[in-house]
């Protein structure tokens, strides 16, 4: 990778982590888009996993007293079951599939509440959420909006949503590192090998971005939090869908 590419990746990690720290969504999709355009898909998934794992651990830590840990435990059980099952399947998405998948995700945030009989407070729902979110993370790269469907019927405030969802997402991003992590160090022959220094830089940028996002989260109102996040995520999704269709048409 060139110095310019490394700088772009680190800047994208910081910005994505700050956005996720503020809105609880959209940042991961933005980062996945940048990485997919910069790197082969497997390496993009792995580096995205490293960055988002650090970012979500930081957000969960910053909001530790607001996390619903019992619910996270059930969610994690479903995530582990998903990883065990998918370890028997050989699959790697194309760049077009990643962009199209991310472009369609905003549909989930506009579903009427009456059509979403899901509640992460119920153990069976939390287990199902962990299983499905991990499958989506490993095939599309992003699963935050799906995880959120299991929280929309809850009475959680914005800090509880951010903290609990961040803890949920730790499992999905850890899965990407486990499944695709080898790709980070197998690109040397192409001059694209990612050194441990870059991974460390990505982690630091993610934690710094999460800290900035947390500061802004304390400033905005509940109304602003719930209104802005859907529109920003939808606008990004439209761009991703167009890019995915262009890649698909171009073969």
mmCIF file of N, CA and C in Angstrom, residues 125-236:
data_model
loop_
_atom_site.group_PDB
_atom_site.id
_atom_site.type_symbol
_atom_site.label_atom_id
_atom_site.label_comp_id
_atom_site.label_asym_id
_atom_site.label_seq_id
_atom_site.Cartn_x
_atom_site.Cartn_y
_atom_site.Cartn_z
ATOM 1 N N UNK A 125 -34.643 -14.449 21.326
ATOM 2 C CA UNK A 125 -34.460 -13.414 20.315
ATOM 3 C C UNK A 125 -32.997 -12.959 20.279
ATOM 4 N N UNK A 126 -32.388 -12.805 21.436
ATOM 5 C CA UNK A 126 -30.988 -12.371 21.491
ATOM 6 C C UNK A 126 -30.066 -13.408 20.845
ATOM 7 N N UNK A 127 -30.323 -14.688 21.099
ATOM 8 C CA UNK A 127 -29.517 -15.751 20.490
ATOM 9 C C UNK A 127 -29.673 -15.713 18.969
ATOM 10 N N UNK A 128 -30.919 -15.565 18.492
ATOM 11 C CA UNK A 128 -31.162 -15.490 17.049
ATOM 12 C C UNK A 128 -30.468 -14.273 16.449
ATOM 13 N N UNK A 129 -30.505 -13.155 17.171
ATOM 14 C CA UNK A 129 -29.849 -11.942 16.696
ATOM 15 C C UNK A 129 -28.360 -12.136 16.553
ATOM 16 N N UNK A 130 -27.720 -12.763 17.522
ATOM 17 C CA UNK A 130 -26.295 -13.011 17.453
ATOM 18 C C UNK A 130 -25.923 -13.923 16.299
ATOM 19 N N UNK A 131 -26.738 -14.930 16.070
ATOM 20 C CA UNK A 131 -26.482 -15.866 14.968
ATOM 21 C C UNK A 131 -26.585 -15.154 13.621
ATOM 22 N N UNK A 132 -27.688 -14.438 13.406
ATOM 23 C CA UNK A 132 -27.921 -13.786 12.115
ATOM 24 C C UNK A 132 -26.950 -12.636 11.859
ATOM 25 N N UNK A 133 -26.641 -11.863 12.890
ATOM 26 C CA UNK A 133 -25.720 -10.732 12.720
ATOM 27 C C UNK A 133 -24.327 -11.207 12.340
ATOM 28 N N UNK A 134 -23.904 -12.322 12.906
ATOM 29 C CA UNK A 134 -22.578 -12.846 12.583
ATOM 30 C C UNK A 134 -22.535 -13.383 11.156
ATOM 31 N N UNK A 135 -23.598 -14.043 10.734
ATOM 32 C CA UNK A 135 -23.682 -14.507 9.346
ATOM 33 C C UNK A 135 -23.578 -13.319 8.392
ATOM 34 N N UNK A 136 -24.303 -12.243 8.688
ATOM 35 C CA UNK A 136 -24.279 -11.069 7.821
ATOM 36 C C UNK A 136 -22.908 -10.409 7.827
ATOM 37 N N UNK A 137 -22.268 -10.341 8.971
ATOM 38 C CA UNK A 137 -20.944 -9.722 9.053
ATOM 39 C C UNK A 137 -19.932 -10.472 8.197
ATOM 40 N N UNK A 138 -20.029 -11.777 8.161
ATOM 41 C CA UNK A 138 -19.072 -12.589 7.421
ATOM 42 C C UNK A 138 -19.356 -12.622 5.917
ATOM 43 N N UNK A 139 -20.561 -12.250 5.515
ATOM 44 C CA UNK A 139 -20.911 -12.293 4.099
ATOM 45 C C UNK A 139 -20.986 -10.916 3.452
ATOM 46 N N UNK A 140 -21.354 -9.905 4.232
ATOM 47 C CA UNK A 140 -21.474 -8.539 3.711
ATOM 48 C C UNK A 140 -20.428 -7.620 4.322
ATOM 49 N N UNK A 141 -20.003 -7.933 5.527
ATOM 50 C CA UNK A 141 -19.013 -7.111 6.207
ATOM 51 C C UNK A 141 -19.588 -6.205 7.272
ATOM 52 N N UNK A 142 -20.882 -5.946 7.191
ATOM 53 C CA UNK A 142 -21.552 -5.023 8.119
ATOM 54 C C UNK A 142 -22.836 -5.670 8.619
ATOM 55 N N UNK A 143 -23.101 -5.546 9.911
ATOM 56 C CA UNK A 143 -24.313 -6.173 10.463
ATOM 57 C C UNK A 143 -25.004 -5.320 11.510
ATOM 58 N N UNK A 144 -24.507 -4.100 11.742
ATOM 59 C CA UNK A 144 -25.074 -3.244 12.782
ATOM 60 C C UNK A 144 -26.578 -3.021 12.682
ATOM 61 N N UNK A 145 -27.104 -2.677 11.487
ATOM 62 C CA UNK A 145 -28.549 -2.441 11.384
ATOM 63 C C UNK A 145 -29.382 -3.661 11.756
ATOM 64 N N UNK A 146 -28.878 -4.853 11.455
ATOM 65 C CA UNK A 146 -29.609 -6.065 11.838
ATOM 66 C C UNK A 146 -29.605 -6.220 13.350
ATOM 67 N N UNK A 147 -28.456 -6.003 13.972
ATOM 68 C CA UNK A 147 -28.392 -6.074 15.434
ATOM 69 C C UNK A 147 -29.357 -5.087 16.068
ATOM 70 N N UNK A 148 -29.481 -3.923 15.431
ATOM 71 C CA UNK A 148 -30.339 -2.878 15.988
ATOM 72 C C UNK A 148 -31.812 -3.261 15.982
ATOM 73 N N UNK A 149 -32.221 -4.112 15.037
ATOM 74 C CA UNK A 149 -33.621 -4.530 14.987
ATOM 75 C C UNK A 149 -34.056 -5.189 16.295
ATOM 76 N N UNK A 150 -33.101 -5.764 16.993
ATOM 77 C CA UNK A 150 -33.415 -6.449 18.232
ATOM 78 C C UNK A 150 -33.435 -5.499 19.424
ATOM 79 N N UNK A 151 -33.157 -4.212 19.161
ATOM 80 C CA UNK A 151 -33.160 -3.215 20.232
ATOM 81 C C UNK A 151 -34.254 -2.164 20.068
ATOM 82 N N UNK A 152 -34.859 -2.085 18.864
ATOM 83 C CA UNK A 152 -35.774 -0.973 18.586
ATOM 84 C C UNK A 152 -37.025 -0.996 19.450
ATOM 85 N N UNK A 153 -37.442 -2.165 19.911
ATOM 86 C CA UNK A 153 -38.626 -2.238 20.756
ATOM 87 C C UNK A 153 -38.304 -2.071 22.244
ATOM 88 N N UNK A 154 -37.051 -1.901 22.542
ATOM 89 C CA UNK A 154 -36.648 -1.737 23.933
ATOM 90 C C UNK A 154 -36.858 -0.298 24.380
ATOM 91 N N UNK A 155 -36.745 -0.087 25.666
ATOM 92 C CA UNK A 155 -36.904 1.256 26.228
ATOM 93 C C UNK A 155 -35.540 1.887 26.510
ATOM 94 N N UNK A 156 -34.504 1.406 25.831
ATOM 95 C CA UNK A 156 -33.156 1.899 26.080
ATOM 96 C C UNK A 156 -32.999 3.349 25.634
ATOM 97 N N UNK A 157 -32.245 4.133 26.406
ATOM 98 C CA UNK A 157 -31.924 5.494 25.983
ATOM 99 C C UNK A 157 -30.723 5.440 25.037
ATOM 100 N N UNK A 158 -30.265 6.600 24.548
ATOM 101 C CA UNK A 158 -29.236 6.600 23.514
ATOM 102 C C UNK A 158 -27.913 6.021 24.008
ATOM 103 N N UNK A 159 -27.565 6.254 25.270
ATOM 104 C CA UNK A 159 -26.325 5.694 25.801
ATOM 105 C C UNK A 159 -26.421 4.175 25.929
ATOM 106 N N UNK A 160 -27.584 3.674 26.317
ATOM 107 C CA UNK A 160 -27.776 2.229 26.436
ATOM 108 C C UNK A 160 -27.779 1.560 25.065
ATOM 109 N N UNK A 161 -28.362 2.222 24.080
ATOM 110 C CA UNK A 161 -28.355 1.689 22.714
ATOM 111 C C UNK A 161 -26.923 1.597 22.193
ATOM 112 N N UNK A 162 -26.160 2.670 22.341
ATOM 113 C CA UNK A 162 -24.787 2.700 21.852
ATOM 114 C C UNK A 162 -23.936 1.642 22.558
ATOM 115 N N UNK A 163 -24.022 1.580 23.880
ATOM 116 C CA UNK A 163 -23.203 0.651 24.641
ATOM 117 C C UNK A 163 -23.549 -0.811 24.396
ATOM 118 N N UNK A 164 -24.827 -1.130 24.442
ATOM 119 C CA UNK A 164 -25.259 -2.519 24.261
ATOM 120 C C UNK A 164 -25.022 -2.989 22.836
ATOM 121 N N UNK A 165 -25.331 -2.134 21.865
ATOM 122 C CA UNK A 165 -25.100 -2.522 20.478
ATOM 123 C C UNK A 165 -23.607 -2.693 20.204
ATOM 124 N N UNK A 166 -22.777 -1.852 20.779
ATOM 125 C CA UNK A 166 -21.328 -1.986 20.605
ATOM 126 C C UNK A 166 -20.853 -3.333 21.137
ATOM 127 N N UNK A 167 -21.384 -3.732 22.297
ATOM 128 C CA UNK A 167 -21.016 -5.033 22.860
ATOM 129 C C UNK A 167 -21.494 -6.166 21.949
ATOM 130 N N UNK A 168 -22.682 -6.018 21.371
ATOM 131 C CA UNK A 168 -23.168 -6.995 20.386
ATOM 132 C C UNK A 168 -22.165 -7.156 19.254
ATOM 133 N N UNK A 169 -21.738 -6.017 18.701
ATOM 134 C CA UNK A 169 -20.933 -6.023 17.486
ATOM 135 C C UNK A 169 -19.515 -6.556 17.689
ATOM 136 N N UNK A 170 -19.070 -6.600 18.921
ATOM 137 C CA UNK A 170 -17.746 -7.168 19.196
ATOM 138 C C UNK A 170 -17.654 -8.584 18.636
ATOM 139 N N UNK A 171 -18.715 -9.365 18.793
ATOM 140 C CA UNK A 171 -18.709 -10.757 18.334
ATOM 141 C C UNK A 171 -18.612 -10.845 16.813
ATOM 142 N N UNK A 172 -19.352 -10.004 16.109
ATOM 143 C CA UNK A 172 -19.344 -10.039 14.647
ATOM 144 C C UNK A 172 -17.980 -9.662 14.086
ATOM 145 N N UNK A 173 -17.352 -8.650 14.665
ATOM 146 C CA UNK A 173 -16.056 -8.202 14.152
ATOM 147 C C UNK A 173 -14.936 -9.167 14.542
ATOM 148 N N UNK A 174 -15.064 -9.779 15.691
ATOM 149 C CA UNK A 174 -14.096 -10.807 16.072
ATOM 150 C C UNK A 174 -14.178 -11.977 15.094
ATOM 151 N N UNK A 175 -15.392 -12.306 14.668
ATOM 152 C CA UNK A 175 -15.577 -13.393 13.698
ATOM 153 C C UNK A 175 -14.863 -13.085 12.386
ATOM 154 N N UNK A 176 -14.920 -11.831 11.942
ATOM 155 C CA UNK A 176 -14.236 -11.474 10.691
ATOM 156 C C UNK A 176 -12.727 -11.620 10.818
ATOM 157 N N UNK A 177 -12.193 -11.266 11.963
ATOM 158 C CA UNK A 177 -10.756 -11.438 12.177
ATOM 159 C C UNK A 177 -10.371 -12.917 12.175
ATOM 160 N N UNK A 178 -11.200 -13.736 12.791
ATOM 161 C CA UNK A 178 -10.915 -15.166 12.854
ATOM 162 C C UNK A 178 -10.980 -15.792 11.460
ATOM 163 N N UNK A 179 -11.980 -15.426 10.683
ATOM 164 C CA UNK A 179 -12.211 -16.061 9.388
ATOM 165 C C UNK A 179 -11.309 -15.500 8.285
ATOM 166 N N UNK A 180 -11.025 -14.194 8.334
ATOM 167 C CA UNK A 180 -10.305 -13.568 7.224
ATOM 168 C C UNK A 180 -8.954 -12.975 7.619
ATOM 169 N N UNK A 181 -8.567 -13.087 8.887
ATOM 170 C CA UNK A 181 -7.360 -12.429 9.370
ATOM 171 C C UNK A 181 -6.103 -12.792 8.606
ATOM 172 N N UNK A 182 -5.998 -14.028 8.125
ATOM 173 C CA UNK A 182 -4.816 -14.447 7.386
ATOM 174 C C UNK A 182 -4.562 -13.625 6.139
ATOM 175 N N UNK A 183 -5.636 -13.051 5.574
ATOM 176 C CA UNK A 183 -5.495 -12.271 4.345
ATOM 177 C C UNK A 183 -4.676 -11.006 4.563
ATOM 178 N N UNK A 184 -4.607 -10.529 5.796
ATOM 179 C CA UNK A 184 -3.849 -9.311 6.080
ATOM 180 C C UNK A 184 -2.355 -9.510 5.843
ATOM 181 N N UNK A 185 -1.897 -10.730 5.977
ATOM 182 C CA UNK A 185 -0.463 -10.979 5.899
ATOM 183 C C UNK A 185 -0.087 -11.901 4.743
ATOM 184 N N UNK A 186 -0.996 -12.069 3.803
ATOM 185 C CA UNK A 186 -0.722 -12.949 2.667
ATOM 186 C C UNK A 186 -0.660 -12.189 1.349
ATOM 187 N N UNK A 187 -0.514 -10.870 1.438
ATOM 188 C CA UNK A 187 -0.519 -10.052 0.229
ATOM 189 C C UNK A 187 0.857 -9.515 -0.122
ATOM 190 N N UNK A 188 1.862 -9.962 0.569
ATOM 191 C CA UNK A 188 3.199 -9.426 0.352
ATOM 192 C C UNK A 188 3.679 -9.565 -1.073
ATOM 193 N N UNK A 189 3.325 -10.673 -1.724
ATOM 194 C CA UNK A 189 3.752 -10.875 -3.094
ATOM 195 C C UNK A 189 3.189 -9.856 -4.050
ATOM 196 N N UNK A 190 2.089 -9.201 -3.653
ATOM 197 C CA UNK A 190 1.465 -8.184 -4.488
ATOM 198 C C UNK A 190 1.874 -6.778 -4.062
ATOM 199 N N UNK A 191 2.779 -6.695 -3.072
ATOM 200 C CA UNK A 191 3.185 -5.383 -2.585
ATOM 201 C C UNK A 191 2.131 -4.719 -1.737
ATOM 202 N N UNK A 192 1.147 -5.504 -1.250
ATOM 203 C CA UNK A 192 0.040 -4.936 -0.475
ATOM 204 C C UNK A 192 -0.020 -5.501 0.943
ATOM 205 N N UNK A 193 1.057 -6.139 1.371
ATOM 206 C CA UNK A 193 1.048 -6.713 2.713
ATOM 207 C C UNK A 193 0.824 -5.650 3.767
ATOM 208 N N UNK A 194 -0.010 -5.982 4.747
ATOM 209 C CA UNK A 194 -0.331 -5.031 5.805
ATOM 210 C C UNK A 194 0.486 -5.367 7.048
ATOM 211 N N UNK A 195 1.387 -4.525 7.428
ATOM 212 C CA UNK A 195 2.263 -4.762 8.574
ATOM 213 C C UNK A 195 1.491 -4.594 9.872
ATOM 214 N N UNK A 196 2.062 -5.169 10.925
ATOM 215 C CA UNK A 196 1.456 -5.026 12.250
ATOM 216 C C UNK A 196 1.355 -3.559 12.651
ATOM 217 N N UNK A 197 2.266 -2.735 12.162
ATOM 218 C CA UNK A 197 2.214 -1.310 12.480
ATOM 219 C C UNK A 197 0.954 -0.660 11.971
ATOM 220 N N UNK A 198 0.493 -1.064 10.775
ATOM 221 C CA UNK A 198 -0.738 -0.511 10.230
ATOM 222 C C UNK A 198 -1.939 -0.945 11.060
ATOM 223 N N UNK A 199 -1.959 -2.223 11.442
ATOM 224 C CA UNK A 199 -3.056 -2.723 12.269
ATOM 225 C C UNK A 199 -3.100 -1.953 13.594
ATOM 226 N N UNK A 200 -1.909 -1.718 14.181
ATOM 227 C CA UNK A 200 -1.850 -0.951 15.427
ATOM 228 C C UNK A 200 -2.362 0.471 15.214
ATOM 229 N N UNK A 201 -1.992 1.074 14.075
ATOM 230 C CA UNK A 201 -2.471 2.416 13.764
ATOM 231 C C UNK A 201 -3.975 2.455 13.600
ATOM 232 N N UNK A 202 -4.522 1.425 12.982
ATOM 233 C CA UNK A 202 -5.965 1.323 12.795
ATOM 234 C C UNK A 202 -6.672 1.236 14.149
ATOM 235 N N UNK A 203 -6.136 0.439 15.036
ATOM 236 C CA UNK A 203 -6.729 0.291 16.373
ATOM 237 C C UNK A 203 -6.718 1.626 17.120
ATOM 238 N N UNK A 204 -5.584 2.333 17.078
ATOM 239 C CA UNK A 204 -5.484 3.632 17.762
ATOM 240 C C UNK A 204 -6.456 4.648 17.162
ATOM 241 N N UNK A 205 -6.559 4.671 15.835
ATOM 242 C CA UNK A 205 -7.475 5.600 15.177
ATOM 243 C C UNK A 205 -8.916 5.287 15.560
ATOM 244 N N UNK A 206 -9.237 3.995 15.667
ATOM 245 C CA UNK A 206 -10.596 3.591 16.025
ATOM 246 C C UNK A 206 -10.953 4.027 17.445
ATOM 247 N N UNK A 207 -10.033 3.832 18.374
ATOM 248 C CA UNK A 207 -10.287 4.219 19.767
ATOM 249 C C UNK A 207 -10.412 5.738 19.883
ATOM 250 N N UNK A 208 -9.548 6.480 19.170
ATOM 251 C CA UNK A 208 -9.624 7.943 19.201
ATOM 252 C C UNK A 208 -10.938 8.431 18.624
ATOM 253 N N UNK A 209 -11.371 7.830 17.521
ATOM 254 C CA UNK A 209 -12.639 8.217 16.920
ATOM 255 C C UNK A 209 -13.817 7.936 17.837
ATOM 256 N N UNK A 210 -13.774 6.782 18.518
ATOM 257 C CA UNK A 210 -14.852 6.438 19.448
ATOM 258 C C UNK A 210 -14.939 7.453 20.587
ATOM 259 N N UNK A 211 -13.791 7.929 21.053
ATOM 260 C CA UNK A 211 -13.772 8.922 22.131
ATOM 261 C C UNK A 211 -14.400 10.234 21.671
ATOM 262 N N UNK A 212 -14.099 10.642 20.433
ATOM 263 C CA UNK A 212 -14.677 11.874 19.889
ATOM 264 C C UNK A 212 -16.190 11.719 19.730
ATOM 265 N N UNK A 213 -16.626 10.571 19.188
ATOM 266 C CA UNK A 213 -18.048 10.335 19.025
ATOM 267 C C UNK A 213 -18.795 10.359 20.345
ATOM 268 N N UNK A 214 -18.168 9.813 21.388
ATOM 269 C CA UNK A 214 -18.789 9.791 22.723
ATOM 270 C C UNK A 214 -19.025 11.208 23.241
ATOM 271 N N UNK A 215 -18.094 12.112 22.959
ATOM 272 C CA UNK A 215 -18.247 13.497 23.417
ATOM 273 C C UNK A 215 -19.464 14.153 22.754
ATOM 274 N N UNK A 216 -19.623 13.930 21.456
ATOM 275 C CA UNK A 216 -20.764 14.508 20.749
ATOM 276 C C UNK A 216 -22.077 13.862 21.178
ATOM 277 N N UNK A 217 -22.031 12.575 21.530
ATOM 278 C CA UNK A 217 -23.237 11.877 21.970
ATOM 279 C C UNK A 217 -23.817 12.531 23.217
ATOM 280 N N UNK A 218 -22.950 13.044 24.082
ATOM 281 C CA UNK A 218 -23.408 13.695 25.305
ATOM 282 C C UNK A 218 -24.102 15.023 25.023
ATOM 283 N N UNK A 219 -23.865 15.577 23.833
ATOM 284 C CA UNK A 219 -24.387 16.911 23.507
ATOM 285 C C UNK A 219 -25.752 16.861 22.820
ATOM 286 N N UNK A 220 -25.939 15.889 21.899
ATOM 287 C CA UNK A 220 -27.180 15.865 21.121
ATOM 288 C C UNK A 220 -28.342 15.345 21.963
ATOM 289 N N UNK A 221 -29.562 15.652 21.510
ATOM 290 C CA UNK A 221 -30.765 15.209 22.208
ATOM 291 C C UNK A 221 -31.187 13.829 21.716
ATOM 292 N N UNK A 222 -32.117 13.200 22.442
ATOM 293 C CA UNK A 222 -32.640 11.901 22.016
ATOM 294 C C UNK A 222 -33.312 12.022 20.644
ATOM 295 N N UNK A 223 -34.032 13.122 20.431
ATOM 296 C CA UNK A 223 -34.727 13.327 19.149
ATOM 297 C C UNK A 223 -33.733 13.430 18.003
ATOM 298 N N UNK A 224 -32.701 14.213 18.184
ATOM 299 C CA UNK A 224 -31.683 14.348 17.139
ATOM 300 C C UNK A 224 -30.993 13.015 16.878
ATOM 301 N N UNK A 225 -30.697 12.285 17.941
ATOM 302 C CA UNK A 225 -30.030 10.993 17.823
ATOM 303 C C UNK A 225 -30.834 10.044 16.945
ATOM 304 N N UNK A 226 -32.136 9.956 17.186
ATOM 305 C CA UNK A 226 -32.970 8.987 16.461
ATOM 306 C C UNK A 226 -33.312 9.456 15.051
ATOM 307 N N UNK A 227 -33.327 10.769 14.835
ATOM 308 C CA UNK A 227 -33.689 11.295 13.525
ATOM 309 C C UNK A 227 -32.501 11.275 12.559
ATOM 310 N N UNK A 228 -31.372 11.796 12.953
ATOM 311 C CA UNK A 228 -30.232 11.939 12.054
ATOM 312 C C UNK A 228 -29.689 10.595 11.587
ATOM 313 N N UNK A 229 -29.632 9.642 12.503
ATOM 314 C CA UNK A 229 -28.947 8.389 12.184
ATOM 315 C C UNK A 229 -29.593 7.657 11.005
ATOM 316 N N UNK A 230 -30.910 7.657 10.934
ATOM 317 C CA UNK A 230 -31.569 6.929 9.838
ATOM 318 C C UNK A 230 -31.321 7.587 8.493
ATOM 319 N N UNK A 231 -31.392 8.927 8.445
ATOM 320 C CA UNK A 231 -31.214 9.621 7.173
ATOM 321 C C UNK A 231 -29.779 9.541 6.677
ATOM 322 N N UNK A 232 -28.821 9.665 7.587
ATOM 323 C CA UNK A 232 -27.419 9.568 7.187
ATOM 324 C C UNK A 232 -27.111 8.171 6.664
ATOM 325 N N UNK A 233 -27.596 7.160 7.352
ATOM 326 C CA UNK A 233 -27.360 5.783 6.939
ATOM 327 C C UNK A 233 -28.020 5.490 5.584
ATOM 328 N N UNK A 234 -29.202 6.052 5.377
ATOM 329 C CA UNK A 234 -29.912 5.836 4.115
ATOM 330 C C UNK A 234 -29.175 6.488 2.949
ATOM 331 N N UNK A 235 -28.672 7.702 3.159
ATOM 332 C CA UNK A 235 -27.932 8.384 2.095
ATOM 333 C C UNK A 235 -26.682 7.598 1.715
ATOM 334 N N UNK A 236 -25.958 7.100 2.716
ATOM 335 C CA UNK A 236 -24.780 6.281 2.431
ATOM 336 C C UNK A 236 -25.174 5.013 1.682
#
